[in-house]
Short mmCIF file of C-alpha atoms in Angstrom, two decimals:
data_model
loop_
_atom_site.label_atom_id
_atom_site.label_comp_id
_atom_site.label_asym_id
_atom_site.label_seq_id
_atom_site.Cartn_x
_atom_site.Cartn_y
_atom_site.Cartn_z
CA UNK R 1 91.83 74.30 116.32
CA UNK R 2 93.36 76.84 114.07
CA UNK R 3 94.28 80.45 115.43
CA UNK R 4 91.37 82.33 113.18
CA UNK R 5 88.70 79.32 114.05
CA UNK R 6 88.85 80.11 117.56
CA UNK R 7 89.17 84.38 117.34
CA UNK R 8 85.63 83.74 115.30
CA UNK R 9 84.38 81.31 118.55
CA UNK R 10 84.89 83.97 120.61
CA UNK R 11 84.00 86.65 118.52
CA UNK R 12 80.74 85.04 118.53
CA UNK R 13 80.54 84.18 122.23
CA UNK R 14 81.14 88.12 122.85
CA UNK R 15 78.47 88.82 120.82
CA UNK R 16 75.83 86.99 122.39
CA UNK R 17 73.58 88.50 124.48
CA UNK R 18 74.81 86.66 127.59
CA UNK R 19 77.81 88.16 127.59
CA UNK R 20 76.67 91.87 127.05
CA UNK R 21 74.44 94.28 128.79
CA UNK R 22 71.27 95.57 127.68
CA UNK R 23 72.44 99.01 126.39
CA UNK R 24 75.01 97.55 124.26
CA UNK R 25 72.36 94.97 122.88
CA UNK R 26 70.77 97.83 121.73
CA UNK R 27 73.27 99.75 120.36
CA UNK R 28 74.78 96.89 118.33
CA UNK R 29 70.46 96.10 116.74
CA UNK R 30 71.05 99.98 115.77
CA UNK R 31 73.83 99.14 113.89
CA UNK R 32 72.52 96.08 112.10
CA UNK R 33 69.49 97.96 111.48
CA UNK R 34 70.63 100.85 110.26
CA UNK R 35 73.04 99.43 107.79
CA UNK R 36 70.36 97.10 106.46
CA UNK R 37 68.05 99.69 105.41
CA UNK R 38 71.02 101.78 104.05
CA UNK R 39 71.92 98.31 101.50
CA UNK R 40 67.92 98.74 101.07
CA UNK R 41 67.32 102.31 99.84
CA UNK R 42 70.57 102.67 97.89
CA UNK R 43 69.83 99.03 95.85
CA UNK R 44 65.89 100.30 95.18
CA UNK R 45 67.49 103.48 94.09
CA UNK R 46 69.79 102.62 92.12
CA UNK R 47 67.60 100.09 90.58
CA UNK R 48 64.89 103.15 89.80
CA UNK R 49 67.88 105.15 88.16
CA UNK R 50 68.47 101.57 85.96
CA UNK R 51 64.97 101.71 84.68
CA UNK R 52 64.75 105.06 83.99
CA UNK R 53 67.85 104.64 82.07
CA UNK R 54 66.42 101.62 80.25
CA UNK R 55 63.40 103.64 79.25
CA UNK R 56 65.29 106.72 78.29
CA UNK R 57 67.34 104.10 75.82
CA UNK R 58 64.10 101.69 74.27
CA UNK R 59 61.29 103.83 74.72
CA UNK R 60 62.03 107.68 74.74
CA UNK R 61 64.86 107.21 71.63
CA UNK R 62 62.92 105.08 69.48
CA UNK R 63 61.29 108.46 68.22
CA UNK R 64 63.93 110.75 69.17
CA UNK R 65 66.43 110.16 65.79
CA UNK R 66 69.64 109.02 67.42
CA UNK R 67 71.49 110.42 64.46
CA UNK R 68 70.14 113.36 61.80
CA UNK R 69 71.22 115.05 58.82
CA UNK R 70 68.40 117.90 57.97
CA UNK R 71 69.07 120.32 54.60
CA UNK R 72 70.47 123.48 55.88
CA UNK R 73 67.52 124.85 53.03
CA UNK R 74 64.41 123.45 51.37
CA UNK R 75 64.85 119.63 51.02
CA UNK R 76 67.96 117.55 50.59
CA UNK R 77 68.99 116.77 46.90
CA UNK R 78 69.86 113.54 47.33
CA UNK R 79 68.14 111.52 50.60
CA UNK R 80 68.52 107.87 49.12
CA UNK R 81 71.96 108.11 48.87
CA UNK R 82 72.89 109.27 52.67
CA UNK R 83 70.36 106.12 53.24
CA UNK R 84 72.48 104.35 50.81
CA UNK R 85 75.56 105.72 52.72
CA UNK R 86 74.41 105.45 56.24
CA UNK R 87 73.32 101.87 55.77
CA UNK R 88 77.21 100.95 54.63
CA UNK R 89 78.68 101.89 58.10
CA UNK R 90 78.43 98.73 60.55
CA UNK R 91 76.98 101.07 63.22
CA UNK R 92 73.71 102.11 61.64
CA UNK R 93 70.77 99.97 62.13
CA UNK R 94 68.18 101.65 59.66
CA UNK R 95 67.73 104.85 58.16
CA UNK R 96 65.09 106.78 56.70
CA UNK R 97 63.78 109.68 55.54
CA UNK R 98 61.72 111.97 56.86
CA UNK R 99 59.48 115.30 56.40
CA UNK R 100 59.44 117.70 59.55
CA UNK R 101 57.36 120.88 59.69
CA UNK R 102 55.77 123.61 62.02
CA UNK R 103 52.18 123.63 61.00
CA UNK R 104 48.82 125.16 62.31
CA UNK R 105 45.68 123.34 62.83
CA UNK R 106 42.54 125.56 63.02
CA UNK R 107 39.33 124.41 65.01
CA UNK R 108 36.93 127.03 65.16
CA UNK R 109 38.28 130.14 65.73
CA UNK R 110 40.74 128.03 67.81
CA UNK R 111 44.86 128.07 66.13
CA UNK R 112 46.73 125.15 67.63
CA UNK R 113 50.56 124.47 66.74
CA UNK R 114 51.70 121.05 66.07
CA UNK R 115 54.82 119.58 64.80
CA UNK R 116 54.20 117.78 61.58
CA UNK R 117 56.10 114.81 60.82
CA UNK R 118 56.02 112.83 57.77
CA UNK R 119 57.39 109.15 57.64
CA UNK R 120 57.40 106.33 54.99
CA UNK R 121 54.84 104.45 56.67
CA UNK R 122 55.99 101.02 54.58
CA UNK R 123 59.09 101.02 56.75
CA UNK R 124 58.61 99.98 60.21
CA UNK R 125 58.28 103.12 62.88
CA UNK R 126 58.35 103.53 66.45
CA UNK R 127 55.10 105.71 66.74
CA UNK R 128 53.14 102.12 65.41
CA UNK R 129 53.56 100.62 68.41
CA UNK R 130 51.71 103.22 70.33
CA UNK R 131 48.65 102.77 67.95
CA UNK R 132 45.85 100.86 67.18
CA UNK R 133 47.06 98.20 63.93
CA UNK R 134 43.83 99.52 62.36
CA UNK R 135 45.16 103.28 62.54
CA UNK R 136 49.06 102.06 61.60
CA UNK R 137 47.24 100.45 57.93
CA UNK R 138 44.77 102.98 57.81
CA UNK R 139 47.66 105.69 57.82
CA UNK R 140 49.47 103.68 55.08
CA UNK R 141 46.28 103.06 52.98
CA UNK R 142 44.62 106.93 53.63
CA UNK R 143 45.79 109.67 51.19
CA UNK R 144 45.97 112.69 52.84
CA UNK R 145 45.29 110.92 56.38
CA UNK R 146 46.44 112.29 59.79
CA UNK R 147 47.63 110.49 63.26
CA UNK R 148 47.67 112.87 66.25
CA UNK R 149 48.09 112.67 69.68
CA UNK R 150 45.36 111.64 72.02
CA UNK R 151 45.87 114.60 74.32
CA UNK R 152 45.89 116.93 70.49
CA UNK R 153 42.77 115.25 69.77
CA UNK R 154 41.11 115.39 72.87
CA UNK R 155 42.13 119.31 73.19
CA UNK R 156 40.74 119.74 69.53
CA UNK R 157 37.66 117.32 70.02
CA UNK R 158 38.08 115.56 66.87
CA UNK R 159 37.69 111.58 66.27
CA UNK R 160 38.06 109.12 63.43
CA UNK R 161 36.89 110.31 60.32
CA UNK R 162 36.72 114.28 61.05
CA UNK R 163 38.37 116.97 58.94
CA UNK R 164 41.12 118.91 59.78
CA UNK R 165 42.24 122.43 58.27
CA UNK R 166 46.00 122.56 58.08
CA UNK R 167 48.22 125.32 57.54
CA UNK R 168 51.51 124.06 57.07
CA UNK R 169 54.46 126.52 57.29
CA UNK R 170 56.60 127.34 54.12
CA UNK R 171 60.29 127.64 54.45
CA UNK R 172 59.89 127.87 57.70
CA UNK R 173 57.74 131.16 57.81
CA UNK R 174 54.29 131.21 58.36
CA UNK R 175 54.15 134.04 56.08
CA UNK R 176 52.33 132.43 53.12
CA UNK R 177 51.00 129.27 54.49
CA UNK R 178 49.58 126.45 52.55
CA UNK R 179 45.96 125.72 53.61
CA UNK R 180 45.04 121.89 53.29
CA UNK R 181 42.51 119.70 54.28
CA UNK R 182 43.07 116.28 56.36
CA UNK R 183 41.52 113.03 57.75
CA UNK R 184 41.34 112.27 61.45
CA UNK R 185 42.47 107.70 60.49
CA UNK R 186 43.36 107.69 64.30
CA UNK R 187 45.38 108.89 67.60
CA UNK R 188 48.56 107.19 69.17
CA UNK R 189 49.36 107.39 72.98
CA UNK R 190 52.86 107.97 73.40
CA UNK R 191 53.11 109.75 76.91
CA UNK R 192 54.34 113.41 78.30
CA UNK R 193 54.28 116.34 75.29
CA UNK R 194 54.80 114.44 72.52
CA UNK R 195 50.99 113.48 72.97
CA UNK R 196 50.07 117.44 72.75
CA UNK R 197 52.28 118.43 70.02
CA UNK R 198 52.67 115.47 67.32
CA UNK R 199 50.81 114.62 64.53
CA UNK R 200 52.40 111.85 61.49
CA UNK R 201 51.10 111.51 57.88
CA UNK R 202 52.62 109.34 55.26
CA UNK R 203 55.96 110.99 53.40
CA UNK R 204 54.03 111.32 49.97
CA UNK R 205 51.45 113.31 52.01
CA UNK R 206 53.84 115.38 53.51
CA UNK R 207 55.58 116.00 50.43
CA UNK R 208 52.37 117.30 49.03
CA UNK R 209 51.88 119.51 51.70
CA UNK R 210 54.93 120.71 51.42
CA UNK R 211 55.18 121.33 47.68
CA UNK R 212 57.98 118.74 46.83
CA UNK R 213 57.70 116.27 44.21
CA UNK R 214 59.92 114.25 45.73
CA UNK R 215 62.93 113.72 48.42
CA UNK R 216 62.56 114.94 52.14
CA UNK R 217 64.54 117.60 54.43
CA UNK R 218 66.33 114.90 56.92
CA UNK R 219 67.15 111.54 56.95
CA UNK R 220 67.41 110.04 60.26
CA UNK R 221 69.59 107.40 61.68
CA UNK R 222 69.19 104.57 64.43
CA UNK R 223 72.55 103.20 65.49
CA UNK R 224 73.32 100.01 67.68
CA UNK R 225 75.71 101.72 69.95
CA UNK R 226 73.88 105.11 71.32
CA UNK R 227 76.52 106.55 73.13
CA UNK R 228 79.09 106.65 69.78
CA UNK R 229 75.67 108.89 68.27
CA UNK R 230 78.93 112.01 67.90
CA UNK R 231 81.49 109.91 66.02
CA UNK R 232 79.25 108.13 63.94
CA UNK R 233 77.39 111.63 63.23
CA UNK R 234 81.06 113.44 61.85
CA UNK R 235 82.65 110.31 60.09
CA UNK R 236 79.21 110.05 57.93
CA UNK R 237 78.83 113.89 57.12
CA UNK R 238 82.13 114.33 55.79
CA UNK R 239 81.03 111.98 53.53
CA UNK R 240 78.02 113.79 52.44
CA UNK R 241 77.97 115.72 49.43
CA UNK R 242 75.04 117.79 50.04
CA UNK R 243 75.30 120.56 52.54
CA UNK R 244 73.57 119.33 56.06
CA UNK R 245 73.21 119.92 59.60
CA UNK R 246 74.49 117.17 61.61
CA UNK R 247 72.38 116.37 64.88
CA UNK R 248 72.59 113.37 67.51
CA UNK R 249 70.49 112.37 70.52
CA UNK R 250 73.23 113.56 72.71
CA UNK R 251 72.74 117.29 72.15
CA UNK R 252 69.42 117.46 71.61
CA UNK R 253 67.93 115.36 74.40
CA UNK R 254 71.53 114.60 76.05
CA UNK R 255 70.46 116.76 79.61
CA UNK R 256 68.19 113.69 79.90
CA UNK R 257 70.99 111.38 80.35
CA UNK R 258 72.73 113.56 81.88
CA UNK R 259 70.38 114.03 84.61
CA UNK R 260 69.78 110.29 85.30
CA UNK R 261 73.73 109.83 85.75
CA UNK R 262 73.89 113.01 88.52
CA UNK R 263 71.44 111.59 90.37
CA UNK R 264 73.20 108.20 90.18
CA UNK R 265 76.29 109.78 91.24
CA UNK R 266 75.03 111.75 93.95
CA UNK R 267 73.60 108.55 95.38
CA UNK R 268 76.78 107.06 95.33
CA UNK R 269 78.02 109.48 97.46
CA UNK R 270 75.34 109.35 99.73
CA UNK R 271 75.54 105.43 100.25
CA UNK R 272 79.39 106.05 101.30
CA UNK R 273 77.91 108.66 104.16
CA UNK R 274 74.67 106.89 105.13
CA UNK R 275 76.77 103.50 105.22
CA UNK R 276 79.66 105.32 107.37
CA UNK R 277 77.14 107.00 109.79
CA UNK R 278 75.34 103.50 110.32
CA UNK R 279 79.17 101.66 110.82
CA UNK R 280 79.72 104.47 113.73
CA UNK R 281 77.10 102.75 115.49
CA UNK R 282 79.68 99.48 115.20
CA UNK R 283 82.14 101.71 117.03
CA UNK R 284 80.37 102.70 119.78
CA UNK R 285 79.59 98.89 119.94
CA UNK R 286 82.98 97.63 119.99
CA UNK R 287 84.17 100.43 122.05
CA UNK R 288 81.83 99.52 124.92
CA UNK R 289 82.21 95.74 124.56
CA UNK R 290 86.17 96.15 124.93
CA UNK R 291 85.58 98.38 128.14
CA UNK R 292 83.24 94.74 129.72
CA UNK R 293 85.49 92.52 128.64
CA UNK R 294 88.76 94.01 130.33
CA UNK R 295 89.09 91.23 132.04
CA UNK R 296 88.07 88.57 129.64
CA UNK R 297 90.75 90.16 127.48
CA UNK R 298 93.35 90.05 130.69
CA UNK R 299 92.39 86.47 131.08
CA UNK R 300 93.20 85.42 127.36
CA UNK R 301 96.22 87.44 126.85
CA UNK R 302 97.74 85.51 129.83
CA UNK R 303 96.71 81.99 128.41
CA UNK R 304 99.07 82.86 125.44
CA UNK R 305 96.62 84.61 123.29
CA UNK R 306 98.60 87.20 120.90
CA UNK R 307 97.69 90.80 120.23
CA UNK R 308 96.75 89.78 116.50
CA UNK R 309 94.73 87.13 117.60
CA UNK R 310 92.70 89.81 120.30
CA UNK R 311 92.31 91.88 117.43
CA UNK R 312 90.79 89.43 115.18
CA UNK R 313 88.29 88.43 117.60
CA UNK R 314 86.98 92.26 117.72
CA UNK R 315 86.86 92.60 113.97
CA UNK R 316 85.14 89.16 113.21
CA UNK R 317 82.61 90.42 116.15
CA UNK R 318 82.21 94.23 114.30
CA UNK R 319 82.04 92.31 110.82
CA UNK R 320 79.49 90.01 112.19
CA UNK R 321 76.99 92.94 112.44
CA UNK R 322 77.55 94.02 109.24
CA UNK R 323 77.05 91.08 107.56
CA UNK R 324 74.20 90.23 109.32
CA UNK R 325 73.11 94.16 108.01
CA UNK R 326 73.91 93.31 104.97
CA UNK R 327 72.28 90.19 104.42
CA UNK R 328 69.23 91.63 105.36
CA UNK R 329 69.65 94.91 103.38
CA UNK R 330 70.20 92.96 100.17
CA UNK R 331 67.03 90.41 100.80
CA UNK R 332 64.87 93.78 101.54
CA UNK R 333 66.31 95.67 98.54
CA UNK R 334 65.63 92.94 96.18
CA UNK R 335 61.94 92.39 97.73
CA UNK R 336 61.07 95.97 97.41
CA UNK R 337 62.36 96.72 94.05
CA UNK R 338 60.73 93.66 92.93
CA UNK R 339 56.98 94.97 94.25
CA UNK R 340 57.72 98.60 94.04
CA UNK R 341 55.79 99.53 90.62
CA UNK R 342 53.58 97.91 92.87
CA UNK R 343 53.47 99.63 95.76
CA UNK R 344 53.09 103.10 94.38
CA UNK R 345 49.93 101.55 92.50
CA UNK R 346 48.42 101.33 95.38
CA UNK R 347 49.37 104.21 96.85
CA UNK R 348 48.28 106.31 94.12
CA UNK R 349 44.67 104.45 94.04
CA UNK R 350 44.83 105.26 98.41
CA UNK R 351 45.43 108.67 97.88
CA UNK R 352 43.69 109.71 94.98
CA UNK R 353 47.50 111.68 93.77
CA UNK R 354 49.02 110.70 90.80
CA UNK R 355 52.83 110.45 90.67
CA UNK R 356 54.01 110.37 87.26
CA UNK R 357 50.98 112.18 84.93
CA UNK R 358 50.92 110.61 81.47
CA UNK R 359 50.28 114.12 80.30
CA UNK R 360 53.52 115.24 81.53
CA UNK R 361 55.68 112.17 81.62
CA UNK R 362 56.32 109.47 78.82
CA UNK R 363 56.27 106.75 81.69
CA UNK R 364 53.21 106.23 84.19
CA UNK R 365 54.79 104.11 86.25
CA UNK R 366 58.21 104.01 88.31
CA UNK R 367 60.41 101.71 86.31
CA UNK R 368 62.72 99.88 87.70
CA UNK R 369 65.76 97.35 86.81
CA UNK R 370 68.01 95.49 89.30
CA UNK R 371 70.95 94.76 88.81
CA UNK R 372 73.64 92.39 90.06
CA UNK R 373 76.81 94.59 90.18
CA UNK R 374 74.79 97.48 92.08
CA UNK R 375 73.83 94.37 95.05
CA UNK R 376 77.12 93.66 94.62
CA UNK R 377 78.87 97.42 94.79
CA UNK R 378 76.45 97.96 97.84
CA UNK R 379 77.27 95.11 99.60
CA UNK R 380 80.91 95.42 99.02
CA UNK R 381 80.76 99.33 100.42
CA UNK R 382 79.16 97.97 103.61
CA UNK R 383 80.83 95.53 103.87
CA UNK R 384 84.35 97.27 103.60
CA UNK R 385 82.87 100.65 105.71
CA UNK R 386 81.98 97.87 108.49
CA UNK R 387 85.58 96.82 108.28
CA UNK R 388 87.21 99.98 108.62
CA UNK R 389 84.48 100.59 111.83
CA UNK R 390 86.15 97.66 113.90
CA UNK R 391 89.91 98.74 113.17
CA UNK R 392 89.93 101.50 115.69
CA UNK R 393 88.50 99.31 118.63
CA UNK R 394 90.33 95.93 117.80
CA UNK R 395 93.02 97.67 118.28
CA UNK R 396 92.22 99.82 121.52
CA UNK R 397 91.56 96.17 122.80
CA UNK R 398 95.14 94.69 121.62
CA UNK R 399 96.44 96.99 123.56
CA UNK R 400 94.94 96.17 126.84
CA UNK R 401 96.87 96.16 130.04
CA UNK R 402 97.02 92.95 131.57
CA UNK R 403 97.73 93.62 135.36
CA UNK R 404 94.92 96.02 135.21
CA UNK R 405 92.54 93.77 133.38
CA UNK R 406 92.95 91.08 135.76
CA UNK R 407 92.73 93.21 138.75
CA UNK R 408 89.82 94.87 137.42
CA UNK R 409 86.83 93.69 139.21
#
């Protein structure tokens, strides 16, 4: 039998609870335990801060322009050819242009600001996907036709097929606003403000309302690679003849982001302390089980048994708690992330509360993503805090005095 085969034999016979007293049975549970739901929280966690993430990315910046060059006044004089130009660099994946303005919608004796947004509705947009097909061709086919946001609509009580008077701001300036009539063709359901505050017509519509006879005031960019929004932004506007603002994701809507990656790295943090304060239970384990087995220690150390080897047996006996913490930790983690959307379903229909309002979030659920290298960074930080936990007392053992061991009774 090899020298680490039989420090793992006897870690294992030390650890069985024969061969240890009640309190120290209990104490050594509380370690297991309490690293196993530490591997639990911080995998849900982190897996919440990876779906977040993932919705931030697909779902909030698919309307959000990643990349935009707006005329510094009036309307750009040449859109088609930044399109032209933005389409030539490998990192674009579509362009297009677009009509943004402030704009008034009057109900009544009711004023209620919206952000106008025109869009060539024959190239494929985000916003469709959050509407009815009907409304998406009936947009395209309406003139002078108007999507707005279910929680607009519902504040204005309008449905398909109503009229709408518009004033639409002017350079700006609601000085001399333009005072148009509209068609209700439908409402999208996006999620959070953009539900109170949006409304989309077609580009020639816009254009109308706007007074141009043709071109737009930005052209807006989606790019493969989202977090290279700044470089691609500069290497394309010193190619632009026209004089533009240049504007990316990452300063508009960047404390988003930003936000999500705190948190992440606070929980990192946390998991280190958490997993630390759960291995000091593997101290107080060891440390008790060296002080019992004095003279099993006394015993083996005269039979030949080397320092090293006494020391091995108290690790493999500390690490065998933490493995067995881990292993559970990681099953749990996996099982509650998995049913966690879930979960807070049902607790929401218990309770009557509602955790994430669609009129104030764009998500009404919690999404969440696991991943394989945050099982594998939390195991690995258990797994090397329940290490360090056994050095201490492996080595208070190694140094046990023989004559005293033995004599001890």
């Amino acid at each position: 039998m090899r020298a680490w085969q039989l420090a793992w034999l006897l870690a294992r016979r030390f650890r069985g609870k024969r061969e240890r007293s009640g309190f120290v049975s209990f104490i050594s549970a509380s370690s297991t335990l309490g690293i196993a739901l530490g591997c639990m929280v911080f995998i849900t966690g982190l897996s919440v801060m990876n779906g977040f993430e993932e919705v931030l990315q697909k779902r909030f910046l698919s309307l959000v322009p990643q990349v935009e060059f707006s005329a510094v006044k009036g309307q750009l004089k040449d859109p088609q050819g930044i399109i032209d130009l933005a389409l030539a660099h490998p990192q674009v994946a579509s362009a297009r242009a677009v009509i943004r303005s402030q704009a008034l919608i009057q109900q009544g004796t009711e004023f209620v600001g919206v952000q106008l947004e025109g869009i060539a509705t024959e190239q494929p947009h985000a916003i469709a996907d959050y509407m009815p097909a009907a409304t998406w061709q009936q947009l395209q086919q309406q003139p002078r036709g108007v999507v707005l946001g279910s929680q607009l609509a519902a504040r204005l009580g309008v449905q398909t097929g109503d009229k709408l008077a518009l004033m639409v701001a002017q350079q700006g300036s609601f000085k001399q606003p333009k005072r148009q009539a509209l068609t209700v063709v439908g409402t999208f359901t996006f999620g959070g403000q953009v539900d109170h505050q949006y409304a989309y017509v077609d580009l020639t519509t816009a254009q109308a309302l706007m007074g141009f006879s043709e071109g737009a005031q930005a052209v807006e960019l989606a790019v493969t690679d989202i977090f290279a929004v700044q470089q691609i932004a500069t290497q394309l506007g010193y190619q632009i003849d026209d004089y533009v603002y240049l504007d990316h994701w990452m300063r508009s809507q960047g404390h988003l982001y930003r936000d999500i990656q705190l948190v992440r790295l606070v929980m990192y943090l946390v998991l280190v302390l958490v997993l630390a304060v759960a291995c000091f239970n593997i101290v107080s384990t060891l440390v008790m089980t060296v002080q019992e087995k004095q003279r099993h220690i006394g015993i083996l150390r005269t039979m030949g048994l080397r320092r090293v080897r006494i020391m091995q047996v108290f690790i493999w006996q500390g690490l065998q708690n933490g493995v067995l913490g881990i292993s559970l930790g990681v099953l749990a983690g996996i099982v509650l992330t998995s049913s966690l959307p879930y979960v807070l379903q049902w607790f929401q229909q218990l309770t009557g509360d509602t955790l994430l309002a669609s009129d104030v979030y764009f998500v009404t659920s919690i999404p969440v993503q696991l991943q394989g290298i945050d099982i594998a960074l939390v195991a690995l930080v258990a797994l090397l805090m329940s290490g360090l936990a056994t050095l201490y007392p492996a080595w208070q053992a190694s140094r046990t005095d023989i004559v005293k061991a033995i004599s001890a009774t």
